[in-house]
């Protein structure tokens, strides 16, 4: 006999599909659902379905937008002369939390990674080129992650954009604020040394 | 402007209601939902609703059972002369995973905790007494947690059952197998010393 009754077993299985959720955590989540009121569970399930039903990608930048709004709120209202290029929508969230960036974004939905079959045409590079070629763009900030694929993607795109006379910049790499030199990894430390700045 | 569009913000809020889930984790879950196929999201939401709709409590032991089955599979098929008393359905799961216990359970749905307003009549103690008074029960194993409330509840129930001529036992406390004496907390170590057994 199974240790879980069927509807709970199924729910545990579904929760296990979420990132970083193992059987034990999924079990805790399932029990919480069962102990919620009917109304609370209804609201929960509706939010899940609604997020899938009502979330679209912005036709310009590729970030999330609400169904019915072709352009996201950022593309509708912000300075279009600066485009910040990121890998995923979650990177937009990280930058937006600063409340200091006033430009727009371009979400690539991936980075170039030939080992895993992600060639440049599989991510939104040509859409970025089209935006730039429409004119009015002064600077493109490459904000892909500082890993091998992120760096390669940034270089690849920079090489495409520079001939168009666009200023292409990259987020600074270096020692994180508040950390200690002693515990900074060698690659970061070397990068910080090479890219040292005049005081 | 909010960093999340409304349907995603709502879903993050719902996921945050699950135990141990903060904003950051809820955000990861929400993004996973959005990146699932329509069918996968439908299955996920259905499992949530279904768990709430189809899960009932067994009329005898108080553990989970499927709607339509008054008695849970354990109460229907197992040896009723031994009842193992636990705090919550999750404790049944922990014991069932051993595959060695052949008796039935009684889920209290809480433990006596007067400081938080949980008096003996608020948990399923009278239901346990009724089961025992029906006859045929030889042993009641108290398997509440080894904390203050769990111990007090075990003692309280034992005092009610002993006059009925029932053998009342308690799960053994002591040094966990595989752990080291040096790192065992003092309370556990003292308990292990007091309850030492002849070899």
XYZ file of C-alpha atoms in Angstrom, chain A residues 63 74 78 91-103 105, chain B residues 1-3:
20
model
C 9.865 40.711 -21.217
C 8.528 49.595 -19.511
C 10.650 54.707 -20.726
C 17.212 39.708 -14.682
C 14.890 42.606 -15.519
C 13.363 42.228 -12.042
C 16.820 42.343 -10.431
C 17.690 45.569 -12.256
C 14.270 47.173 -11.769
C 14.607 46.745 -8.019
C 17.390 49.354 -8.115
C 14.877 51.973 -9.269
C 17.740 53.863 -10.960
C 17.793 52.566 -14.542
C 15.558 54.661 -16.786
C 16.080 52.932 -20.145
C 15.362 46.249 -21.882
C 5.755 50.915 -11.420
C 5.675 47.475 -9.846
C 8.570 45.178 -10.752
